[in-house]
Amino acid sequence: MKQSFKDILEAMVRERIAAGEDPMDLFEDLSREANLVFGHYNLEYELGLMLR
């Protein structure tokens, strides 16, 4: 069965947190990378709306 992007990303996040990485640092890294790739969609604005 083929894994979805979400499943792969979630597994990677869980592994890095289990290895001792700070979840906030990981979030900032992923957010920065996503904005580099998809910046024209203004993900920071969208994420901010979702957190409200």
N, CA, C and O atoms as a printed pandas DataFrame, in Angstrom:
     atom_number atom_name residue_name chain_id  residue_number  x_coord  y_coord  z_coord
0              1         N          MET        A               1    0.833   -1.179    0.000
1              2        CA          MET        A               1    0.000    0.000    0.000
2              3         C          MET        A               1    0.879    1.243    0.000
3              4         O          MET        A               1    1.839    1.330    0.765
4              5         N          LYS        A               2    0.557    2.185   -0.840
5              6        CA          LYS        A               2    1.332    3.407   -0.979
6              7         C          LYS        A               2    1.017    4.378    0.165
7              8         O          LYS        A               2   -0.149    4.619    0.478
8              9         N          GLN        A               3    2.074    4.937    0.792
9             10        CA          GLN        A               3    1.880    5.882    1.884
10            11         C          GLN        A               3    1.600    7.275    1.326
11            12         O          GLN        A               3    2.120    7.657    0.277
12            13         N          SER        A               4    0.777    8.016    2.038
13            14        CA          SER        A               4    0.495    9.385    1.634
14            15         C          SER        A               4    1.603   10.307    2.152
15            16         O          SER        A               4    2.359    9.943    3.053
16            17         N          PHE        A               5    1.683   11.481    1.579
17            18        CA          PHE        A               5    2.646   12.481    2.021
18            19         C          PHE        A               5    2.455   12.770    3.505
19            20         O          PHE        A               5    3.429   12.895    4.247
20            21         N          LYS        A               6    1.204   12.876    3.936
21            22        CA          LYS        A               6    0.893   13.157    5.339
22            23         C          LYS        A               6    1.468   12.071    6.243
23            24         O          LYS        A               6    2.076   12.373    7.270
24            25         N          ASP        A               7    1.279   10.817    5.867
25            26        CA          ASP        A               7    1.775    9.709    6.672
26            27         C          ASP        A               7    3.297    9.714    6.769
27            28         O          ASP        A               7    3.857    9.478    7.840
28            29         N          ILE        A               8    3.957    9.980    5.661
29            30        CA          ILE        A               8    5.412   10.014    5.636
30            31         C          ILE        A               8    5.933   11.174    6.483
31            32         O          ILE        A               8    6.875   11.010    7.258
32            33         N          LEU        A               9    5.318   12.339    6.332
33            34        CA          LEU        A               9    5.724   13.515    7.099
34            35         C          LEU        A               9    5.494   13.291    8.590
35            36         O          LEU        A               9    6.348   13.625    9.411
36            37         N          GLU        A              10    4.347   12.730    8.935
37            38        CA          GLU        A              10    4.037   12.466   10.341
38            39         C          GLU        A              10    5.038   11.481   10.947
39            40         O          GLU        A              10    5.472   11.671   12.084
40            41         N          ALA        A              11    5.406   10.445   10.217
41            42        CA          ALA        A              11    6.385    9.478   10.707
42            43         C          ALA        A              11    7.737   10.142   10.922
43            44         O          ALA        A              11    8.409    9.879   11.920
44            45         N          MET        A              12    8.139   11.004    9.989
45            46        CA          MET        A              12    9.418   11.706   10.119
46            47         C          MET        A              12    9.420   12.610   11.338
47            48         O          MET        A              12   10.407   12.666   12.072
48            49         N          VAL        A              13    8.317   13.321   11.559
49            50        CA          VAL        A              13    8.208   14.214   12.718
50            51         C          VAL        A              13    8.282   13.411   14.006
51            52         O          VAL        A              13    9.001   13.789   14.931
52            53         N          ARG        A              14    7.551   12.312   14.078
53            54        CA          ARG        A              14    7.567   11.470   15.283
54            55         C          ARG        A              14    8.967   10.917   15.566
55            56         O          ARG        A              14    9.398   10.868   16.718
56            57         N          GLU        A              15    9.669   10.505   14.514
57            58        CA          GLU        A              15   11.030    9.976   14.680
58            59         C          GLU        A              15   11.972   11.041   15.211
59            60         O          GLU        A              15   12.760   10.777   16.119
60            61         N          ARG        A              16   11.896   12.247   14.651
61            62        CA          ARG        A              16   12.801   13.313   15.083
62            63         C          ARG        A              16   12.509   13.754   16.509
63            64         O          ARG        A              16   13.434   14.059   17.260
64            65         N          ILE        A              17   11.236   13.792   16.894
65            66        CA          ILE        A              17   10.890   14.145   18.274
66            67         C          ILE        A              17   11.355   13.036   19.218
67            68         O          ILE        A              17   11.881   13.320   20.294
68            69         N          ALA        A              18   11.163   11.780   18.822
69            70        CA          ALA        A              18   11.614   10.654   19.644
70            71         C          ALA        A              18   13.129   10.657   19.811
71            72         O          ALA        A              18   13.643   10.182   20.823
72            73         N          ALA        A              19   13.846   11.191   18.825
73            74        CA          ALA        A              19   15.306   11.270   18.886
74            75         C          ALA        A              19   15.778   12.450   19.733
75            76         O          ALA        A              19   16.979   12.647   19.913
76            77         N          GLY        A              20   14.827   13.237   20.256
77            78        CA          GLY        A              20   15.188   14.313   21.167
78            79         C          GLY        A              20   15.138   15.711   20.598
79            80         O          GLY        A              20   15.510   16.665   21.281
80            81         N          GLU        A              21   14.691   15.856   19.374
81            82        CA          GLU        A              21   14.617   17.201   18.789
82            83         C          GLU        A              21   13.467   17.986   19.419
83            84         O          GLU        A              21   12.397   17.443   19.693
84            85         N          ASP        A              22   13.713   19.265   19.638
85            86        CA          ASP        A              22   12.696   20.141   20.207
86            87         C          ASP        A              22   11.555   20.309   19.206
87            88         O          ASP        A              22   11.796   20.724   18.073
88            89         N          PRO        A              23   10.313   19.995   19.600
89            90        CA          PRO        A              23    9.179   20.100   18.675
90            91         C          PRO        A              23    9.008   21.502   18.084
91            92         O          PRO        A              23    8.622   21.635   16.923
92            93         N          MET        A              24    9.289   22.545   18.861
93            94        CA          MET        A              24    9.134   23.907   18.343
94            95         C          MET        A              24   10.183   24.206   17.275
95            96         O          MET        A              24    9.880   24.849   16.270
96            97         N          ASP        A              25   11.424   23.740   17.489
97            98        CA          ASP        A              25   12.460   23.914   16.469
98            99         C          ASP        A              25   12.090   23.165   15.197
99           100         O          ASP        A              25   12.287   23.667   14.091
100          101         N          LEU        A              26   11.558   21.971   15.361
101          102        CA          LEU        A              26   11.134   21.169   14.209
102          103         C          LEU        A              26   10.013   21.874   13.452
103          104         O          LEU        A              26   10.033   21.935   12.222
104          105         N          PHE        A              27    9.037   22.407   14.184
105          106        CA          PHE        A              27    7.943   23.140   13.544
106          107         C          PHE        A              27    8.468   24.335   12.761
107          108         O          PHE        A              27    8.045   24.572   11.630
108          109         N          GLU        A              28    9.392   25.091   13.360
109          110        CA          GLU        A              28    9.951   26.261   12.675
110          111         C          GLU        A              28   10.698   25.851   11.416
111          112         O          GLU        A              28   10.581   26.511   10.383
112          113         N          ASP        A              29   11.467   24.763   11.491
113          114        CA          ASP        A              29   12.179   24.271   10.304
114          115         C          ASP        A              29   11.209   23.864    9.199
115          116         O          ASP        A              29   11.389   24.237    8.040
116          117         N          LEU        A              30   10.189   23.105    9.559
117          118        CA          LEU        A              30    9.216   22.652    8.562
118          119         C          LEU        A              30    8.433   23.822    7.974
119          120         O          LEU        A              30    8.156   23.849    6.775
120          121         N          SER        A              31    8.079   24.781    8.815
121          122        CA          SER        A              31    7.356   25.959    8.345
122          123         C          SER        A              31    8.213   26.765    7.365
123          124         O          SER        A              31    7.731   27.210    6.322
124          125         N          ARG        A              32    9.486   26.946    7.716
125          126        CA          ARG        A              32   10.407   27.687    6.853
126          127         C          ARG        A              32   10.572   26.977    5.509
127          128         O          ARG        A              32   10.517   27.613    4.457
128          129         N          GLU        A              33   10.773   25.658    5.546
129          130        CA          GLU        A              33   10.929   24.892    4.310
130          131         C          GLU        A              33    9.665   24.950    3.452
131          132         O          GLU        A              33    9.741   25.120    2.235
132          133         N          ALA        A              34    8.512   24.808    4.090
133          134        CA          ALA        A              34    7.253   24.865    3.340
134          135         C          ALA        A              34    7.068   26.220    2.688
135          136         O          ALA        A              34    6.592   26.302    1.556
136          137         N          ASN        A              35    7.439   27.286    3.387
137          138        CA          ASN        A              35    7.296   28.613    2.812
138          139         C          ASN        A              35    8.277   28.855    1.672
139          140         O          ASN        A              35    7.985   29.617    0.751
140          141         N          LEU        A              36    9.447   28.205    1.730
141          142        CA          LEU        A              36   10.378   28.311    0.602
142          143         C          LEU        A              36    9.801   27.636   -0.639
143          144         O          LEU        A              36    9.957   28.126   -1.757
144          145         N          VAL        A              37    9.133   26.508   -0.425
145          146        CA          VAL        A              37    8.582   25.750   -1.552
146          147         C          VAL        A              37    7.253   26.332   -2.023
147          148         O          VAL        A              37    7.017   26.473   -3.223
148          149         N          PHE        A              38    6.386   26.667   -1.066
149          150        CA          PHE        A              38    5.026   27.083   -1.403
150          151         C          PHE        A              38    4.739   28.524   -0.980
151          152         O          PHE        A              38    3.584   28.883   -0.751
152          153         N          GLY        A              39    5.759   29.333   -0.877
153          154        CA          GLY        A              39    5.628   30.679   -0.334
154          155         C          GLY        A              39    4.564   31.531   -0.998
155          156         O          GLY        A              39    3.964   32.388   -0.350
156          157         N          HIS        A              40    4.326   31.313   -2.257
157          158        CA          HIS        A              40    3.336   32.138   -2.953
158          159         C          HIS        A              40    1.913   31.857   -2.471
159          160         O          HIS        A              40    0.988   32.590   -2.822
160          161         N          TYR        A              41    1.729   30.809   -1.672
161          162        CA          TYR        A              41    0.413   30.534   -1.097
162          163         C          TYR        A              41    0.232   31.162    0.281
163          164         O          TYR        A              41   -0.843   31.077    0.874
164          165         N          ASN        A              42    1.310   31.805    0.794
165          166        CA          ASN        A              42    1.282   32.488    2.075
166          167         C          ASN        A              42    0.858   31.534    3.194
167          168         O          ASN        A              42   -0.161   31.751    3.851
168          169         N          LEU        A              43    1.645   30.481    3.405
169          170        CA          LEU        A              43    1.309   29.463    4.398
170          171         C          LEU        A              43    1.319   30.000    5.821
171          172         O          LEU        A              43    0.537   29.541    6.655
172          173         N          GLU        A              44    2.192   30.967    6.118
173          174        CA          GLU        A              44    2.220   31.502    7.475
174          175         C          GLU        A              44    0.872   32.126    7.817
175          176         O          GLU        A              44    0.384   31.974    8.937
176          177         N          TYR        A              45    0.278   32.815    6.877
177          178        CA          TYR        A              45   -1.045   33.413    7.096
178          179         C          TYR        A              45   -2.091   32.311    7.301
179          180         O          TYR        A              45   -2.931   32.400    8.197
180          181         N          GLU        A              46   -2.028   31.283    6.467
181          182        CA          GLU        A              46   -2.994   30.192    6.574
182          183         C          GLU        A              46   -2.833   29.434    7.890
183          184         O          GLU        A              46   -3.827   29.097    8.533
184          185         N          LEU        A              47   -1.593   29.164    8.298
185          186        CA          LEU        A              47   -1.358   28.472    9.558
186          187         C          LEU        A              47   -1.856   29.300   10.724
187          188         O          LEU        A              47   -2.408   28.761   11.683
188          189         N          GLY        A              48   -1.664   30.612   10.647
189          190        CA          GLY        A              48   -2.139   31.497   11.701
190          191         C          GLY        A              48   -3.651   31.452   11.833
191          192         O          GLY        A              48   -4.177   31.501   12.945
192          193         N          LEU        A              49   -4.345   31.362   10.728
193          194        CA          LEU        A              49   -5.804   31.277   10.774
194          195         C          LEU        A              49   -6.259   29.965   11.397
195          196         O          LEU        A              49   -7.254   29.923   12.120
196          197         N          MET        A              50   -5.523   28.894   11.111
197          198        CA          MET        A              50   -5.905   27.588   11.633
198          199         C          MET        A              50   -5.693   27.515   13.143
199          200         O          MET        A              50   -6.410   26.785   13.828
200          201         N          LEU        A              51   -4.721   28.261   13.674
201          202        CA          LEU        A              51   -4.418   28.202   15.097
202          203         C          LEU        A              51   -5.410   28.992   15.934
203          204         O          LEU        A              51   -5.444   28.839   17.155
204          205         N          ARG        A              52   -6.205   29.822   15.310
205          206        CA          ARG        A              52   -7.178   30.651   16.052
206          207         C          ARG        A              52   -8.382   29.869   16.439
207          208         O          ARG        A              52   -9.294   30.410   17.066
